[in-house]
Coordinates of C-alpha atoms in Angstrom, one line a residue:
X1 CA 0.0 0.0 0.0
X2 CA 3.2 2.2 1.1
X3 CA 4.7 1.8 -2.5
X4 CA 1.7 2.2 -4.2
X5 CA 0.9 5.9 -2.5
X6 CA 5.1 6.1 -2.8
X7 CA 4.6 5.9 -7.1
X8 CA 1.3 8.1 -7.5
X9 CA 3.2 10.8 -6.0
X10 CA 6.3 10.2 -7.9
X11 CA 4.0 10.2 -10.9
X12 CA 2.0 13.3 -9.7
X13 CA 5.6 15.1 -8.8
X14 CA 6.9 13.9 -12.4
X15 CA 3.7 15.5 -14.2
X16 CA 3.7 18.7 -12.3
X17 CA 7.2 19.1 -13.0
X18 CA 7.1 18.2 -17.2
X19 CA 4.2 20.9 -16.9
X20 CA 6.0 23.4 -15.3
X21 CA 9.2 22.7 -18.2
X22 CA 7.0 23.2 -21.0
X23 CA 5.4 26.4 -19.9
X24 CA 9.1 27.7 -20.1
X25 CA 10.5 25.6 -22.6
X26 CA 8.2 26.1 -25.5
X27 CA 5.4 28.8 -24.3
X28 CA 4.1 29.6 -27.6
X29 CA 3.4 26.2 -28.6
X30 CA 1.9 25.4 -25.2
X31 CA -0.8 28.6 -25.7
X32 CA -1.3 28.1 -29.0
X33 CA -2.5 24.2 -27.9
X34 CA -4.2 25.8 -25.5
X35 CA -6.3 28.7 -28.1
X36 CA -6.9 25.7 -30.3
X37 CA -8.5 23.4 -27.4
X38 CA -10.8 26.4 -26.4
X39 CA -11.5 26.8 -30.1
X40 CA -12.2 22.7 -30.0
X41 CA -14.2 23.1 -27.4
X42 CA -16.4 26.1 -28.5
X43 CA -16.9 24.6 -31.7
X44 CA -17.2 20.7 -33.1
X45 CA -16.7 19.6 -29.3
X46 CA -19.9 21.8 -28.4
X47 CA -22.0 20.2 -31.1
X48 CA -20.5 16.7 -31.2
X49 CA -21.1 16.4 -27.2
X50 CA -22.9 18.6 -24.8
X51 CA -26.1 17.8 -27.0
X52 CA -25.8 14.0 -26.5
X53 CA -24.7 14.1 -22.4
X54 CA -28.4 15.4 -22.3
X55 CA -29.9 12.6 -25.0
X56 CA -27.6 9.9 -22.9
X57 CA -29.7 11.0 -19.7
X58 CA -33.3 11.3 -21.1
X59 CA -32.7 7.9 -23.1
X60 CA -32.1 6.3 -19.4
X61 CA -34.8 8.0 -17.9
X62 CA -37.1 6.7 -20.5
X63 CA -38.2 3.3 -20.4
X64 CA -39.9 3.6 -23.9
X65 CA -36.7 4.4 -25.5
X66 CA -35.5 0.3 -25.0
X67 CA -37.4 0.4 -28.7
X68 CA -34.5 2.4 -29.7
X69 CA -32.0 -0.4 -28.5
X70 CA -33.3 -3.2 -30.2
X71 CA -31.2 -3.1 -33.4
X72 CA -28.3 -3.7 -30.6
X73 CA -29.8 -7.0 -28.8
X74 CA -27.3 -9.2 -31.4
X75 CA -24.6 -7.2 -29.6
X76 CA -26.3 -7.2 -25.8
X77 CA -26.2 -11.4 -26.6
X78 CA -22.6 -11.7 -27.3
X79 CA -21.2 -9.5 -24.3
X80 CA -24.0 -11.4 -22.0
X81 CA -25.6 -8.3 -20.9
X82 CA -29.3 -8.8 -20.8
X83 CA -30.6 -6.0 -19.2
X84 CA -32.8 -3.5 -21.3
X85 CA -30.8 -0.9 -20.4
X86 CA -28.1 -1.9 -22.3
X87 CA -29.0 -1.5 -25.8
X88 CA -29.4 2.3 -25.0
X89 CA -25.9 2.6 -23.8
X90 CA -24.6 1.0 -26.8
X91 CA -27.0 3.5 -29.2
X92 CA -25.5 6.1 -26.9
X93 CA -21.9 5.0 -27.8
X94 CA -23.0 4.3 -31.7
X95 CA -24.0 8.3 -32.0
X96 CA -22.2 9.9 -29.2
X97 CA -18.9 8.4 -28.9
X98 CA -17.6 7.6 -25.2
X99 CA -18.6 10.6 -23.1
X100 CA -22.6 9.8 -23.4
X101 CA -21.7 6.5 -23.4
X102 CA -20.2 6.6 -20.2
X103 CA -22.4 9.2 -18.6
X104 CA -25.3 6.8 -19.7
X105 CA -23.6 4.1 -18.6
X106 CA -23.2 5.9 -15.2
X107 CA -27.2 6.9 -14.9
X108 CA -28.0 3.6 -15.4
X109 CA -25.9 2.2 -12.1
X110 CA -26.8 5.4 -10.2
X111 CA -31.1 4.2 -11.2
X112 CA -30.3 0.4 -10.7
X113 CA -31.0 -0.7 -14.0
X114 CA -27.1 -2.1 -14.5
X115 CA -25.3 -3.4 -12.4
X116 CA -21.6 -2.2 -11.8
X117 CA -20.4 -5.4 -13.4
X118 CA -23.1 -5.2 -16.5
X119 CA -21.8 -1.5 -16.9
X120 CA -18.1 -2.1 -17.0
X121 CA -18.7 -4.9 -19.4
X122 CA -21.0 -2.9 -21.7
X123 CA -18.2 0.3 -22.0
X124 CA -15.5 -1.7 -23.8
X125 CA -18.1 -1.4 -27.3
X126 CA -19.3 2.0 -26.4
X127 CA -15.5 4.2 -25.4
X128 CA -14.4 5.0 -28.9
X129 CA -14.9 8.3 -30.8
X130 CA -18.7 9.8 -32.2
X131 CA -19.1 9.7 -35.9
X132 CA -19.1 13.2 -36.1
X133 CA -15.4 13.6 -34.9
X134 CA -14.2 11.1 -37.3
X135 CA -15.7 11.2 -40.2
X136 CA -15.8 15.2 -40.3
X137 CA -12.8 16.1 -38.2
X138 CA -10.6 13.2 -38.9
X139 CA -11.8 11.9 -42.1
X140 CA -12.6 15.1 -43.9
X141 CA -10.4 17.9 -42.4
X142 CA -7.3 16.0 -41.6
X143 CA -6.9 13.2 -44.1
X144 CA -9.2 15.0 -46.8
X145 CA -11.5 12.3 -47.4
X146 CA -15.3 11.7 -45.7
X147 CA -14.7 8.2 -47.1
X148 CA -11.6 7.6 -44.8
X149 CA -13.5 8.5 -42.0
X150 CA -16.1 6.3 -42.4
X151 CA -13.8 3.1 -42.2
X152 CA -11.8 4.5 -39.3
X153 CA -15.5 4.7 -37.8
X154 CA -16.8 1.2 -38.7
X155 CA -13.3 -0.2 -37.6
X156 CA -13.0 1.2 -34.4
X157 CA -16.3 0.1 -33.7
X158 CA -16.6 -3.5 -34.7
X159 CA -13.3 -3.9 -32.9
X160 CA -14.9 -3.0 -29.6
X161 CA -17.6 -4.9 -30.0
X162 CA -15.5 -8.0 -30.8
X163 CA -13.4 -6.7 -27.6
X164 CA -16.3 -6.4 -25.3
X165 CA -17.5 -9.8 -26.2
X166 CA -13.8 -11.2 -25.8
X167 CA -13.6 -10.0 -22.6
X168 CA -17.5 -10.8 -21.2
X169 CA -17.1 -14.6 -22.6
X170 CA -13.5 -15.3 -21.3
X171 CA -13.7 -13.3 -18.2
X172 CA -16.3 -15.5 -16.1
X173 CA -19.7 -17.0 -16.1
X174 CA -22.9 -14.8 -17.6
X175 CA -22.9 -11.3 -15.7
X176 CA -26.7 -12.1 -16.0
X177 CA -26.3 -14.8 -13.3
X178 CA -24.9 -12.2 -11.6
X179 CA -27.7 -9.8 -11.9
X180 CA -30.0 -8.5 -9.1
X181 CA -33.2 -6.7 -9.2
X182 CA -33.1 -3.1 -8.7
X183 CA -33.9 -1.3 -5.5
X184 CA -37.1 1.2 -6.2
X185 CA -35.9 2.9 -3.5
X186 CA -32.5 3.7 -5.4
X187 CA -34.0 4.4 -8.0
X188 CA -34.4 8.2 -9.1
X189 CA -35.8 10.5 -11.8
X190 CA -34.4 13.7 -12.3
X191 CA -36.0 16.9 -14.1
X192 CA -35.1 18.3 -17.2
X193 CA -32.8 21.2 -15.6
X194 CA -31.5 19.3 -13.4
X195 CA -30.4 17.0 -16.6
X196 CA -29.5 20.2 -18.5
X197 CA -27.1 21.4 -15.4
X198 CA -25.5 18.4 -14.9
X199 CA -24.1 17.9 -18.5
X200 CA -23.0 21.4 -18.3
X201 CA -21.1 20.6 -15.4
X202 CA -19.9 17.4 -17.3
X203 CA -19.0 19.1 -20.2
X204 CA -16.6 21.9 -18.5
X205 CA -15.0 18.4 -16.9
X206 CA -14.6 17.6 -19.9
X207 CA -13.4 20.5 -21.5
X208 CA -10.9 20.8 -19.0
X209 CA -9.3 17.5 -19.8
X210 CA -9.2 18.1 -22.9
X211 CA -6.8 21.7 -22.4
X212 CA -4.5 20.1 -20.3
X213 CA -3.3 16.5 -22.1
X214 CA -3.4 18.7 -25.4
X215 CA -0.9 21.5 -24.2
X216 CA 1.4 18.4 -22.6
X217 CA 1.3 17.0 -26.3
X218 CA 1.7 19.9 -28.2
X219 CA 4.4 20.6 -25.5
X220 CA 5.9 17.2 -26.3
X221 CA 5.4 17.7 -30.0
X222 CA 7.5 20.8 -30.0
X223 CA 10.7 18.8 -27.3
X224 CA 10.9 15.1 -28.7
X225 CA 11.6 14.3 -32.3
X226 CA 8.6 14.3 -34.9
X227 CA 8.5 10.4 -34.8
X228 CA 8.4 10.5 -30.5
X229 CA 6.2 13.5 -30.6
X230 CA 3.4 11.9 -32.7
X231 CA 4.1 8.8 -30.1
X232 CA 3.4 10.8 -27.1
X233 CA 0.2 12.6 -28.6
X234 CA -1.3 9.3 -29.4
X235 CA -1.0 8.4 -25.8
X236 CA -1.9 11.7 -24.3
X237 CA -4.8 13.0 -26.5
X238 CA -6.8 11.3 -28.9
X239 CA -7.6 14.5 -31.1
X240 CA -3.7 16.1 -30.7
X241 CA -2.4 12.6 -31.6
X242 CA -4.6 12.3 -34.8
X243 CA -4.0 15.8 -35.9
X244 CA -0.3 15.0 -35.8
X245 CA -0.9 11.2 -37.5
X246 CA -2.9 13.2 -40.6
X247 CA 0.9 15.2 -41.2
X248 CA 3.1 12.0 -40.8
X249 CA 2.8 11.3 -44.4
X250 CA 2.2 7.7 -46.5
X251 CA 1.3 5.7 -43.4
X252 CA -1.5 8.7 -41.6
X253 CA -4.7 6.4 -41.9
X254 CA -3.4 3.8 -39.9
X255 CA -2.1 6.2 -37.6
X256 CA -4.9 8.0 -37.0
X257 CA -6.2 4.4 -37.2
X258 CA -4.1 3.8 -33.6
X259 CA -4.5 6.6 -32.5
X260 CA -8.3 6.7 -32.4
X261 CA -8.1 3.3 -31.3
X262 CA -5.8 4.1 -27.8
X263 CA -7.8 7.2 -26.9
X264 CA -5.1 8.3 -25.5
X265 CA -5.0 9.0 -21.7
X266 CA -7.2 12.4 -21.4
X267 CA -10.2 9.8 -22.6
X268 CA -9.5 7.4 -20.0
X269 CA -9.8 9.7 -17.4
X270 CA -12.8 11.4 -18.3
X271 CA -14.6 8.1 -18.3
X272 CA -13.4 7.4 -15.3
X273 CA -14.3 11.2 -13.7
X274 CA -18.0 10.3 -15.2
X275 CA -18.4 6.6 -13.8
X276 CA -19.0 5.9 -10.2
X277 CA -16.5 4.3 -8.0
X278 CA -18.2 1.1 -7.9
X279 CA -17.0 0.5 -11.4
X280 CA -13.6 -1.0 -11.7
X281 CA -12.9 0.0 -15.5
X282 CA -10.8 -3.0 -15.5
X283 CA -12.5 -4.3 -19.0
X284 CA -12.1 -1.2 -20.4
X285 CA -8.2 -1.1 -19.2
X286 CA -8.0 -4.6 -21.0
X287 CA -9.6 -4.0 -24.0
X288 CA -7.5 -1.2 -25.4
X289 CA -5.0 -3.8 -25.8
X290 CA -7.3 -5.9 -27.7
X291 CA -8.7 -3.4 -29.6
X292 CA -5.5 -2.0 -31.2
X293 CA -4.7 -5.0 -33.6
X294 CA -7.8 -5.6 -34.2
X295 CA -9.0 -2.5 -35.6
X296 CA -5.6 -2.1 -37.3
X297 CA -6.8 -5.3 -39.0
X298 CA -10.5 -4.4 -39.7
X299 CA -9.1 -1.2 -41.4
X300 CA -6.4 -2.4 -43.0
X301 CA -9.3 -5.2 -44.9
X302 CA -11.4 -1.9 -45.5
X303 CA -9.1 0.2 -46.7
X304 CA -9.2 1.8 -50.6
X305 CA -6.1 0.8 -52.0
X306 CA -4.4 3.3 -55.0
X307 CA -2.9 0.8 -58.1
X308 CA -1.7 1.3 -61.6
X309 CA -2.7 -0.7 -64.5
X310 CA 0.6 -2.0 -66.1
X311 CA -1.6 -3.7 -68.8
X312 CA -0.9 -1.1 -71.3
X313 CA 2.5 0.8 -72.8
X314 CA 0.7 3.8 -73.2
X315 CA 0.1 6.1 -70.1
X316 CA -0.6 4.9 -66.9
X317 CA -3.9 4.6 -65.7
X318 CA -5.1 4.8 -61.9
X319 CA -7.8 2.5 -60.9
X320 CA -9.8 2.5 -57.5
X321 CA -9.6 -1.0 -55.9
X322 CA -10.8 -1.9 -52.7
X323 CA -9.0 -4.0 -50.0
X324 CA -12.0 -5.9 -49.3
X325 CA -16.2 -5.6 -50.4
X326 CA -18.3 -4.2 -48.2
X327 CA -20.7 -7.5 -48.0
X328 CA -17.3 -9.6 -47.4
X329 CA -16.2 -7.0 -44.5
X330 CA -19.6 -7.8 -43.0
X331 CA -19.9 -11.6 -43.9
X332 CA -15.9 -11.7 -42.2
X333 CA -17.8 -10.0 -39.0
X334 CA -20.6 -12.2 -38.8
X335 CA -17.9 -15.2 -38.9
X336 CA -16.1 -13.3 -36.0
X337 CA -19.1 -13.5 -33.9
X338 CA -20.0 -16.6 -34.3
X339 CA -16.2 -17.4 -33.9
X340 CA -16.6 -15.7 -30.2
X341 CA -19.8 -17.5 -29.2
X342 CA -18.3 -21.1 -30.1
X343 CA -15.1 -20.4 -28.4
X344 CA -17.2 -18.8 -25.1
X345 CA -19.5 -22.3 -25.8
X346 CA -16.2 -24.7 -25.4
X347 CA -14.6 -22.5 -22.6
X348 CA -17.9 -23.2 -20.4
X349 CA -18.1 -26.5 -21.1
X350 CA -14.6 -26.7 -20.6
X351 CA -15.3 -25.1 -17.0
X352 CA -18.4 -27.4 -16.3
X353 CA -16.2 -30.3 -16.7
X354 CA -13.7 -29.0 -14.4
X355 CA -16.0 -28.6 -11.7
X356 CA -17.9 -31.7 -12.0
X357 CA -14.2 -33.3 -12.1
X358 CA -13.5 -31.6 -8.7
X359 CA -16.6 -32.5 -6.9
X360 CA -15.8 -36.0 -7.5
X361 CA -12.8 -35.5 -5.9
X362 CA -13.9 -33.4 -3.1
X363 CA -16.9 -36.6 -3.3
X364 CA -14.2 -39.0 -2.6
X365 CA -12.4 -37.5 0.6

């Protein structure tokens, strides 16, 4: 316990001092990180997010809106959450990206309609980036192409759904074993400005996050070489390491690729300022190491590929060919899933037969 409070505050001391250096060391580049986060924040962040911390809420509060979930119950089944609930945390994360996601996840423990466990199995599919920010921001703005974007969307997401599942079927028996009925007397319902205040609150959280990781890797842009700096943003800030991916050259898809797919540490902390304390994050922690290779992979199978005819002996002539068709992309995700549901099928009867093997024994003596 001694070591452990011993290394936060080495870390803390470490991070105060690296702050403190690149307020000195390069303080244009730090306020012009900081200008362009207010700007980010004022502008696409505004639109992309505060509306949705509101939708995330009103969608939990709202039993009818389990009708909007349905199209997710193929999803629900494969991580082994049962509970209506979930399908509107994963719509959440579909349209929102992981801020709604987790502050709906979040609502839904505080009302007793998930569990702790249910949640923290549930935000592995739902932490990744809204459509808005990728297609538009990353897609069209930094690699100049709305088409891009799309892929790095479908990729990242796929890939956390395969994670989640992954995770739910390996990690232990059905969470919705586990699963107890809600409390009415925990259970609340909050007004409409009391919704509307608390996702302003959330959203200056937020915001503030989002300032200080991108001046640290601005600041780190501007020390370490370009190929460390890029590095370092990637692991910092999800929007900071794409923007400098997009400018790395030949290979800036499948960095922004990464980097949309490690989130980078300013994500991981707002999720965990938004969820309670009774949730570990542990999957979460888990399944950015799953989720790298495999939406690496899933875009690398979408991705347009550039090749020239050498058919002819007269000018070259570009033609558009794609990795992979979109039916085979979704035909290689439906094999996946069914992939992930045998292999959970053999790893419980695999357990079953362990047990029964060990109550004979126990039987015996």
């Amino acid at each position: 316990m001694n070591r452990s409070w011993n290394f936060r505050r080495g870390v803390l001391l470490a991070l105060a001092g690296y702050t403190a250096f690149l307020v000195f060391a390069a303080p244009q580049r730090c306020a012009d990180a900081l200008q362009a986060g207010l700007r980010l924040c004022g502008g696409p962040l505004l639109v992309s997010l505060f509306p949705f911390l509101i939708v995330s809420t009103l969608l939990i509060q709202c039993p009818a809106a389990g009708v909007l979930g349905l199209p997710f119950y193929p999803v629900e089944r494969l991580i082994g959450v049962r509970a209506p609930a979930a399908g509107r945390v994963l719509l959440v994360g579909f349209l929102g990206g992981f801020a709604p996601a987790a502050s709906a996840a979040a609502e839904a423990v505080h009302s007793g309609q998930l569990t702790a466990q249910e949640a923290d199995a549930i935000l592995p599919a739902c932490v990744c980036s809204g459509p808005s920010f990728v297609i538009l921001t990353v897609g069209r703005s930094m690699l100049g192409s709305a088409e891009l974007g799309v892929l790095l969307f479908l990729a990242q997401v796929m890939a956390g759904y395969l994670c989640a599942a992954l995770l739910a079927r390996l990690g232990g028996p059905p969470l919705a074993s586990k699963r107890s009925e809600a409390n009415p007397s925990e259970a609340r319902v909050l007004r409409l400005d009391s919704i509307i205040a608390q996702a302003a609150q959330t959203y200056v959280k937020l915001c503030a996050f989002v300032l200080f990781f991108r001046m640290l890797a601005a600041g780190a842009g501007e020390v370490l070489p370009s190929g460390a700096g890029v590095f370092c943003a990637m692991l910092l800030e999800v929007c900071s390491g794409c923007d400098l991916a997009a400018q790395s050259g030949r290979f800036a898809s499948m960095l922004c690729c990464a980097a949309l797919s490690v989130q980078g540490l300013s994500v991981l902390m707002q999720v965990r300022t938004i969820c309670p304390s009774e949730m570990t994050l542990r999957p979460l922690y888990r399944a950015r190491l799953l989720h790298l290779p495999l939406s690496l992979l899933l875009f690398y199978l979408l991705l347009p590929q550039r090749a020239q005819e050498t058919f002819s002996t007269l000018c070259g002539q570009v033609i558009t060919m794609r990795r992979l068709p979109p039916d085979c992309a979704l035909l290689i995700f439906a094999g996946c899933c069914f992939a992930v549901c045998e292999l959970s099928r053999t790893v419980g009867s695999d357990r079953e037969d362990m047990k029964k093997s060990s109550d004979k024994v126990a039987n015996q003596y």
